[in-house]
Coordinates of C-alpha atoms and ligand atoms in Angstrom, one line a residue:
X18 CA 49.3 -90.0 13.5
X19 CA 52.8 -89.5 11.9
X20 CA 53.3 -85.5 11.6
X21 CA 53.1 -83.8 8.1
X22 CA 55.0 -81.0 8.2
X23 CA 55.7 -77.9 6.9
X24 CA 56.6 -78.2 2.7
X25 CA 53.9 -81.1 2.8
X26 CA 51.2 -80.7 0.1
X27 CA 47.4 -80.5 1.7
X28 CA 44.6 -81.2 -0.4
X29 CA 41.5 -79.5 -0.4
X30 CA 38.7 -80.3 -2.0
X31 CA 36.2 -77.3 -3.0
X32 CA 37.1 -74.0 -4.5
X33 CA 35.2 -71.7 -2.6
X34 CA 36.6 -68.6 -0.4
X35 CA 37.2 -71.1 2.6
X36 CA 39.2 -72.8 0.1
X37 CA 41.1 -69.8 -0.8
X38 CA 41.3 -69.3 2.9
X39 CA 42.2 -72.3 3.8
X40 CA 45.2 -72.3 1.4
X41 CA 46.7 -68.8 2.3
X42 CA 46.8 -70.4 5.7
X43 CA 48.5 -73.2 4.7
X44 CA 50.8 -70.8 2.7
X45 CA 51.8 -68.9 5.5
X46 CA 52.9 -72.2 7.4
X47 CA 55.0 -73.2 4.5
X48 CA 52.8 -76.0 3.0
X49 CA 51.0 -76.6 -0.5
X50 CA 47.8 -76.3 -1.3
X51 CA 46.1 -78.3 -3.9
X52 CA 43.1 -77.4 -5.0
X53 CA 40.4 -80.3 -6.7
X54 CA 36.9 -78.4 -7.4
X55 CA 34.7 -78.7 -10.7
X56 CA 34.4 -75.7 -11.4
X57 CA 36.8 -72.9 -13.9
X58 CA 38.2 -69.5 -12.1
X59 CA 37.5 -70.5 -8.5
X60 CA 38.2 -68.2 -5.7
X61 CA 40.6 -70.7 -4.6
X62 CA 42.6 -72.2 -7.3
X63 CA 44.1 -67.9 -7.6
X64 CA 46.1 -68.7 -4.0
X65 CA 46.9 -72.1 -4.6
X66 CA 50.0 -74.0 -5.4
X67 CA 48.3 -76.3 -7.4
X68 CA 44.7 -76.9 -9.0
X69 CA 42.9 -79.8 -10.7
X70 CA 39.2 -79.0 -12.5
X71 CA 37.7 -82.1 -12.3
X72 CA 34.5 -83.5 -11.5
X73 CA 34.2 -84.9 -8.2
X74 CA 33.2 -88.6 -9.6
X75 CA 36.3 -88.4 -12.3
X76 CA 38.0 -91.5 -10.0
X77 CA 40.9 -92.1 -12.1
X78 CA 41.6 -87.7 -11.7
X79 CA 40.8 -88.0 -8.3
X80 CA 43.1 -90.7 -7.3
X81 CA 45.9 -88.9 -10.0
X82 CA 45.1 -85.9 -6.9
X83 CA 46.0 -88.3 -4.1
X84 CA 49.5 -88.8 -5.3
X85 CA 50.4 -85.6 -5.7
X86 CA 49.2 -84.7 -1.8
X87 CA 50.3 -85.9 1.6
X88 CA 46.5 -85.6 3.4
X89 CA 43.1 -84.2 2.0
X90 CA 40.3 -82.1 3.3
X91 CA 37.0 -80.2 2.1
X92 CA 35.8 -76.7 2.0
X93 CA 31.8 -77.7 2.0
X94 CA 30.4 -80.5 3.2
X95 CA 27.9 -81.3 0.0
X96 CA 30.6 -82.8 -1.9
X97 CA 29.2 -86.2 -3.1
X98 CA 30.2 -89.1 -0.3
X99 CA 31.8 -91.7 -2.5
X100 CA 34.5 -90.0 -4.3
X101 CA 35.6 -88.9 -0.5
X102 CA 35.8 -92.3 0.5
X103 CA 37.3 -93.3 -2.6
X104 CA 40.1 -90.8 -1.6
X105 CA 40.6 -92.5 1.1
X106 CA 41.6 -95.6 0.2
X107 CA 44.8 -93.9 -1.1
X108 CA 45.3 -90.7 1.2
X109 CA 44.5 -90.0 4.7
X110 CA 40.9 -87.8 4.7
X111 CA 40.3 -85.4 7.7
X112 CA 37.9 -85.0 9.2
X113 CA 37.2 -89.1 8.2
X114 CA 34.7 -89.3 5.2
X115 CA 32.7 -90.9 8.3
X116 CA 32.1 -87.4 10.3
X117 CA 31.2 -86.1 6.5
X118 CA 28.6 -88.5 6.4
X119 CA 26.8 -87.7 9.6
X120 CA 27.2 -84.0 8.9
X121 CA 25.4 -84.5 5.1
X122 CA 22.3 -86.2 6.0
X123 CA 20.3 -83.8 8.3
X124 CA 18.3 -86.9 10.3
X125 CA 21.5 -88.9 11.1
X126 CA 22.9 -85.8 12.2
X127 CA 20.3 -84.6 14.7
X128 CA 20.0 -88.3 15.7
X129 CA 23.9 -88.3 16.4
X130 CA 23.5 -85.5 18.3
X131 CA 20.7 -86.4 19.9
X132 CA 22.6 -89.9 21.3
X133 CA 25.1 -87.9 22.7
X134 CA 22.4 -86.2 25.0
X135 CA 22.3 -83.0 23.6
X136 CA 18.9 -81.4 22.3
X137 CA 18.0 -80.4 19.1
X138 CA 14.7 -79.5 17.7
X139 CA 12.1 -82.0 17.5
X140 CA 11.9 -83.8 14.2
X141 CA 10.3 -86.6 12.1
X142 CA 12.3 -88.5 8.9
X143 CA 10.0 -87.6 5.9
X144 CA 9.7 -89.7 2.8
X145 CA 6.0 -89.5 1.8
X146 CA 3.2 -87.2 1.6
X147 CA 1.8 -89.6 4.7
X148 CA 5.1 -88.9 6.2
X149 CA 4.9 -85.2 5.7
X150 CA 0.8 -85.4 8.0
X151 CA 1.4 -87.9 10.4
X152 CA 5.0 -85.4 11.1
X153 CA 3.1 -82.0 10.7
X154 CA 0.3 -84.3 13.4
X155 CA 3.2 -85.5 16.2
X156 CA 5.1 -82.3 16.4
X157 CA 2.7 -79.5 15.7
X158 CA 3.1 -76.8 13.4
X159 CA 4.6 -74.1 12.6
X160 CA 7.7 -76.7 11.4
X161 CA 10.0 -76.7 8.9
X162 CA 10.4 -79.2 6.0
X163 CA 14.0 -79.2 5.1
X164 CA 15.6 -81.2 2.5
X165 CA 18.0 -83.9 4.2
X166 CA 20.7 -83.2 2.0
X167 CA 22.6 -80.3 0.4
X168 CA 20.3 -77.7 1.7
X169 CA 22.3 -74.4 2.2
X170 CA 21.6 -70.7 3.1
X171 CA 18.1 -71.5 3.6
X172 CA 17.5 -73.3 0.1
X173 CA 15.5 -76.6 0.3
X174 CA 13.2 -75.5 3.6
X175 CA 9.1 -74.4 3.3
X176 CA 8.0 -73.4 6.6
X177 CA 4.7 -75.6 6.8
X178 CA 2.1 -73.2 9.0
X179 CA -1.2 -75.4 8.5
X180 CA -2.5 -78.3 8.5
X181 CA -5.0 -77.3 5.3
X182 CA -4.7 -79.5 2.3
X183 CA -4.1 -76.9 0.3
X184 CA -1.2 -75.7 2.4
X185 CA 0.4 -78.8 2.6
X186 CA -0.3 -79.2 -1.4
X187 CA 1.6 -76.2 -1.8
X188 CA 4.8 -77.0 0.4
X189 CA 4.3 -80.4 -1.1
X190 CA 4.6 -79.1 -4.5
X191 CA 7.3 -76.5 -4.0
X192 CA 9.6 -79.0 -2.3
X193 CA 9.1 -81.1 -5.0
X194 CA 8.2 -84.1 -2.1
X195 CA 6.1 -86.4 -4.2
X196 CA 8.4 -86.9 -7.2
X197 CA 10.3 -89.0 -4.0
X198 CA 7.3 -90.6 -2.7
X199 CA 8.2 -94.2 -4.1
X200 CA 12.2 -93.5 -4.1
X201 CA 14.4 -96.3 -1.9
X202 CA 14.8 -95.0 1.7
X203 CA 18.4 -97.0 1.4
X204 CA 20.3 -93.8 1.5
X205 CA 18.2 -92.3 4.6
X206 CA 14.6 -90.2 3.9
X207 CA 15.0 -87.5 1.4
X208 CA 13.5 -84.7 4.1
X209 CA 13.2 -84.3 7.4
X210 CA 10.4 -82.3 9.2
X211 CA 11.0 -80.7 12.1
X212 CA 9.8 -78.1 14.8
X213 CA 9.6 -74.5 14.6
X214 CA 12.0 -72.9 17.1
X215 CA 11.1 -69.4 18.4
X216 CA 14.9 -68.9 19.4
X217 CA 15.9 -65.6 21.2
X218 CA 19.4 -65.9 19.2
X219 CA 21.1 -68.2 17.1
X220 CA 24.7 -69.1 18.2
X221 CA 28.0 -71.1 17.0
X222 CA 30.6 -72.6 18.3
X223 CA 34.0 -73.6 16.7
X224 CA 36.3 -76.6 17.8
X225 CA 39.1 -77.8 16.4
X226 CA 40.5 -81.8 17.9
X227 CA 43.3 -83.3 16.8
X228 CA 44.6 -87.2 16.7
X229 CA 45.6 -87.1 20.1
X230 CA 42.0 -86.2 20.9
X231 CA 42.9 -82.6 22.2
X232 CA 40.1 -80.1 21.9
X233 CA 39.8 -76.7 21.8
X234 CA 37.4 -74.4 21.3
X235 CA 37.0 -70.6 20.2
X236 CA 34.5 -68.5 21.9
X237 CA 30.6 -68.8 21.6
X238 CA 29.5 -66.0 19.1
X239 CA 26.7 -64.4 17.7
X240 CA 24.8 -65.1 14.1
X241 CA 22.5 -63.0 12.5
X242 CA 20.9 -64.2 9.3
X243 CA 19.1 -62.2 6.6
X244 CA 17.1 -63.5 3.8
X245 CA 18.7 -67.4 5.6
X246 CA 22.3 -66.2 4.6
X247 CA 24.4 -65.1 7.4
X248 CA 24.9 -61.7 7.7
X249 CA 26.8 -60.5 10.7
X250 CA 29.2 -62.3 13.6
X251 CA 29.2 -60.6 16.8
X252 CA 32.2 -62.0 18.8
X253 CA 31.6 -62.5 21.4
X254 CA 28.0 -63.6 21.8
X255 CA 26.5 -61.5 24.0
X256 CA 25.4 -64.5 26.3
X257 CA 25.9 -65.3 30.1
X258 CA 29.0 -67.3 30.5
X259 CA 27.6 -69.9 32.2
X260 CA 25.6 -70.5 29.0
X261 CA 28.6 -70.1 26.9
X262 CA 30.2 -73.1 29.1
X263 CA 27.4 -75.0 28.1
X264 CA 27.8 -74.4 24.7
X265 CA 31.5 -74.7 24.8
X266 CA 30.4 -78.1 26.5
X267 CA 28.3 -79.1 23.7
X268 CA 30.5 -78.8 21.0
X269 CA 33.3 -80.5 22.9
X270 CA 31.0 -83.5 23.5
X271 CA 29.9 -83.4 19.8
X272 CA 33.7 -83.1 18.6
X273 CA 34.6 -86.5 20.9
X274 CA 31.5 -88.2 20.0
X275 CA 32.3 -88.0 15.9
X276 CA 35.5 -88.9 16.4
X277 CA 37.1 -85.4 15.0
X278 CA 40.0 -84.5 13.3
X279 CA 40.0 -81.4 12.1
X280 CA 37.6 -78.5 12.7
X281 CA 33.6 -78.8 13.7
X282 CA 31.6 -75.7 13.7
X283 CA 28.4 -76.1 15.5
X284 CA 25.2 -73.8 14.9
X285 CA 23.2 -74.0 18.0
X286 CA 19.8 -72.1 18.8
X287 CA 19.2 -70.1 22.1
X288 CA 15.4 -69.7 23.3
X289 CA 14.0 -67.6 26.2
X290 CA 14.5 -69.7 28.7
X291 CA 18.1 -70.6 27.9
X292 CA 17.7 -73.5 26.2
X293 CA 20.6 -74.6 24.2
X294 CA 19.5 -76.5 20.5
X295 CA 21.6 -77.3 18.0
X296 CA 20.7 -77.1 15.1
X297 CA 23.6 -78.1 12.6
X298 CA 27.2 -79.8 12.3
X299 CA 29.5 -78.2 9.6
X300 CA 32.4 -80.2 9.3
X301 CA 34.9 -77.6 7.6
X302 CA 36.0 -74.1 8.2
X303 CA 32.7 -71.9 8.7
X304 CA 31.5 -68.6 7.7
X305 CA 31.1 -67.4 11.3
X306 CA 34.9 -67.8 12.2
X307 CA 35.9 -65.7 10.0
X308 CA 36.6 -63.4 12.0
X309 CA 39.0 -65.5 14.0
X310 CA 41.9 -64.9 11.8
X311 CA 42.0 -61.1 12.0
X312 CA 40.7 -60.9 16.3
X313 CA 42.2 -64.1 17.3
X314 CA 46.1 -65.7 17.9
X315 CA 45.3 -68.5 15.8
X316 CA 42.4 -68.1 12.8
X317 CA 40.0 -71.3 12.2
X318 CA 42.1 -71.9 9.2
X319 CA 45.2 -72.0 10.3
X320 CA 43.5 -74.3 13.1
X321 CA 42.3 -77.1 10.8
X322 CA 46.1 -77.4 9.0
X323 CA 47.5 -77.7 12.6
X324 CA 44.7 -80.5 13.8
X325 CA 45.0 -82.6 10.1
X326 CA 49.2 -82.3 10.2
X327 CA 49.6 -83.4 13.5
X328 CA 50.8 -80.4 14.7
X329 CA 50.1 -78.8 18.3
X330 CA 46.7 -76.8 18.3
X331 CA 47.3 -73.2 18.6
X332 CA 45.9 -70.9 20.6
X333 CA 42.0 -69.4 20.1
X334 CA 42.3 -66.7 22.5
X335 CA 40.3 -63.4 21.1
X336 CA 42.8 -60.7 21.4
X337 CA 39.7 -58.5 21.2
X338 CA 36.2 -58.2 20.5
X339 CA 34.9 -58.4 16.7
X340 CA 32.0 -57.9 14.5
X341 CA 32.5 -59.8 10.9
X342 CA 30.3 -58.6 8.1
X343 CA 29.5 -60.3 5.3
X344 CA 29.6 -58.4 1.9
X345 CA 26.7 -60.2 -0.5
X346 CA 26.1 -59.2 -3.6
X347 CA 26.4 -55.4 -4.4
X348 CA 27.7 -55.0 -0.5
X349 CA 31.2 -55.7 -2.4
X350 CA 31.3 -52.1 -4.0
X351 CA 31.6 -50.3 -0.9
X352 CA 35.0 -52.1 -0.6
X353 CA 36.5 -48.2 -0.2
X354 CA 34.2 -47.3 2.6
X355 CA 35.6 -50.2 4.4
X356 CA 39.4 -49.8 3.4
X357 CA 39.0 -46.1 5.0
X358 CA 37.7 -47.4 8.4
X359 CA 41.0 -47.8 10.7
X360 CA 39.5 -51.0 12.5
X361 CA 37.8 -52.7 9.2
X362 CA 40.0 -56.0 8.0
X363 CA 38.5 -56.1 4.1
X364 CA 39.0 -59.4 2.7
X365 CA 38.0 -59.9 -1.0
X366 CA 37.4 -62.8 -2.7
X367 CA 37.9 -62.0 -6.1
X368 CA 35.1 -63.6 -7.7
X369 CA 34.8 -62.1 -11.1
X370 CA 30.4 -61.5 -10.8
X371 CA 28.9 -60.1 -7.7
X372 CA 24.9 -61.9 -8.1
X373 CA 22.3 -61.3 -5.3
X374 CA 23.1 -63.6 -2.3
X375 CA 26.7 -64.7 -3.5
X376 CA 29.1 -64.1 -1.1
X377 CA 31.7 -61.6 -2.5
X378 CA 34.0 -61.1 0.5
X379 CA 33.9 -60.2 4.8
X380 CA 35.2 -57.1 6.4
X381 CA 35.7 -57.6 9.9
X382 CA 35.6 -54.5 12.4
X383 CA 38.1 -54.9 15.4
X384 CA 37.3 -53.5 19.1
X385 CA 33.8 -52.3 20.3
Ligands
AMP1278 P1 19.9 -74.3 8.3 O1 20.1 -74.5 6.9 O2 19.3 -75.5 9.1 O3 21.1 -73.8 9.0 O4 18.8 -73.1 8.5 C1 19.0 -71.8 8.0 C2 18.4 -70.9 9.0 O5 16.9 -71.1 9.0 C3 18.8 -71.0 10.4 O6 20.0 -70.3 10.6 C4 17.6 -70.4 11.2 O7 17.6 -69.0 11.1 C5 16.4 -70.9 10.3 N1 16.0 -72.2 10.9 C6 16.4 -73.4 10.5 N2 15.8 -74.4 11.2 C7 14.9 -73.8 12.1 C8 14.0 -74.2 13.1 N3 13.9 -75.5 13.3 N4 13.3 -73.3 13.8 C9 13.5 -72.0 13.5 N5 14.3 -71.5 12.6 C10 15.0 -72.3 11.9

C-alpha cells in the first residue's frame, strides 16, 4: 500500500463527533480532513479543512469528493452501501466497502463471526411472521427481534417475552414486521431474532490492522448502557486477564478474518460462567475508545489515520486507568462541574441543541 503522508487530504464520510474527532486527529498529524455528510452545521464540518453537504447517493458530488482526497473512510457504519462502493472505484476506501458490508447486515455479521469460531448469541434470519414463531420456537424466549440494518442505541429491537398471539402481534406490529412479509430476501432478511443473553457485563474491544496485516489492540474495557445508549467506559474492564487475552484474541481473529484496514471495535458480552459473546462489529472509531485519546499514547483516532496512510501503528498502551462519561442530553450543562474537576478531560461537541438521548459531548476522568 503506497504511504499517504502527512499534507495528504483524508476523506471522511459522516459528520458526527467521531467525525470531528477523527479530523482534529488528522489535524494534529498534518493532514486534511474532508468532510462529505448530508446534513447542514455538523459537528464535524466546524474542524475540518474542507466540507461537502451532499446526499450520500448525489454520484456525480460524490465522485467530485474523490478528487479532491488521497483515501476515504466513514464515521458510522449506516451509510448506504453503494455510494461507498461507488467511491471506490475512484479512491482507495478503508476499511474496504467489503468489511462495511458484513458489519451493516446483523445476520451476515454474526454468521462471519460465527465461521471464524467465535460465539455469538444464538439467532434465526427473520423475514415473516412464520419466521418470527418458528425463531421464537428453536431458540426459546426471552429473545430479541432486532432490525438487521441501521439499528442503533437500542432503536429497532422489541424484546419478545411470550409466545402469546397477542404478544407476538404486538412486537409484530411495533417492528413494523409484516409490511416486509412479501419483500425480496435478495438483500439478506430484514430482521434477525435472536437469544436473550443474561450477561454479567458487556465488554469491547478495539483493534486497529494495517496493510501489512499488523494488529494491535487497546485494552478490554467496560460498557455500561442506560436507556440502550452507552453511558460510561471503565478502562480497564475489571475482568481476569486471562479473559481479557481471550478477548484480545477474539478481536484479533475477527480483525484477520475481515481482512481489516483501519480500526474494528468489537462489543462482546460476558456471562457468569465466563463466556465470551460477541455481540457486534463497528467498523469506525467507537464511542467506547474515547477515552483512549486523553489515557492512552496513541487515541483510537489517531490509530485509524496511521492504519489507512500506511503509516506504522502507534502505540495503545494506557498510561493510566480511565472512566469516560458520556454527557446526553441536559448532562452537557454541567460542563463547569467537569471543567473544575483536576482529572476530568471535557470534550464538547458543539452541537447547537442538546435533545434527550443526543450525545452532546464526553468527559473522561483520569486515575482511579
Ligand atoms: P446492539 O444494538 O445490538 O448493540 O444492542 C444494544 C444493547 O442492547 C446492548 O448493548 C445490550 O445491552 C442489549 N442487547 C442487545 N442484544 C442483546 C442480547 N442478545 N441479549 C441481551 N441484551 C442484548
Amino acid at each position: 500500500m503506497p504511504l499517504i503522508p502527512p499534507g495528504s487530504t483524508i476523506g471522511i464520510l459522516g459528520g458526527g463527533q467521531l467525525g470531528r474527532m477523527l479530523a482534529i486527529a488528522a489535524a494534529e498529524l498534518g493532514y486534511h480532513a474532508h468532510i462529505y455528510c448530508p446534513e447542514k452545521d455538523a459537528p464535524a464540518g466546524e474542524v475540518a479543512k474542507f466540507t461537502t453537504i451532499a446526499a450520500y447517493e448525489d454520484l456525480s458530488t460524490l465522485e467530485v469528493f474523490a478528487r479532491s482526497v488521497d483515501v476515504v473512510t466513514y464515521e458510522f457504519e449506516n451509510i448506504p452501501h453503494a455510494p461507498v462502493e461507488h467511491l471506490a472505484k475512484f479512491i482507495p476506501v478503508r476499511p474496504d466497502p467489503a468489511v462495511l458490508a458484513i458489519c451493516q447486515h446483523r445476520v451476515l455479521e454474526k454468521q462471519t463471526v460465527n465461521k471464524l469460531s467465535i460465539p455469538t448469541a444464538a439467532f434465526r434470519p427473520v423475514s415473516s411472521l412464520e419466521d418470527l414463531k418458528e425463531a421464537a420456537a428453536v431458540l426459546g424466549l426471552p429473545a430479541i427481534l432486532k432490525t438487521a440494518r441501521m439499528g442503533y442505541d437500542g432503536k429497532g429491537q422489541w424484546k419478545v417475552m411470550s409466545h402469546e398471539p397477542q404478544v407476538m402481534s404486538r412486537v409484530i406490529a411495533e417492528s413494523g414486521l409484516s409490511a416486509h412479509d412479501r419483500q425480496s430476501r435478495t438483500h439478506g432478511a430484514p430482521f434477525i431474532l435472536e437469544s436473550f443473553v443474561p450477561f454479567r457485563m458487556e465488554i469491547s474491544l478495539i483493534a486497529a490492522r494495517d496493510a501489512k496485516g499488523t494488529i494491535i489492540c487497546y485494552d478490554a474495557v467496560q460498557n455500561i448502557h442506560k436507556h440502550h445508549i452507552l453511558s460510561e467506559t471503565i478502562a480497564p474492564a475489571p475482568i481476569a486477564p486471562a479473559l481479557a487475552r481471550k478477548a484480545k484474541a477474539m478481536t484479533e481473529a475477527i480483525a484477520e478474518g475481515i481482512g481489516l484496514v483501519g480500526l474494528v471495535a468489537v462489543e462482546m458480552f460476558v456471562t457468569d460462567k465466563d463466556e465470551i459473546l460477541v455481540n457486534e462489529l463497528a467498523p469506525r472509531p467507537h464511542n467506547s475508545g474515547h477515552w483512549t485519546i486523553d489515557a492512552c499514547a496513541n487515541s483510537q483516532f489517531e490509530q485509524i489515520i496511521r492504519a489507512i496512510c500506511g503509516l506504522p501503528l502507534g502505540s495503545t498502551e494506557r498510561l493510566c486507568d480511565a472512566r469516560m462519561l458520556n454527557l446526553i442530553g441536559d448532562d452537557i450543562n454541567d460542563w463547569q462541574k467537569y471543567l473544575a474537576m483536576p482529572n476530568a478531560r471535557l470534550h464538547v461537541y458543539g452541537k447547537k441543541e442538546a435533545r434527550p438521548g443526543r450525545k452532546m459531548g464526553h468527559v473522561t476522568f483520569l486515575g482511579d
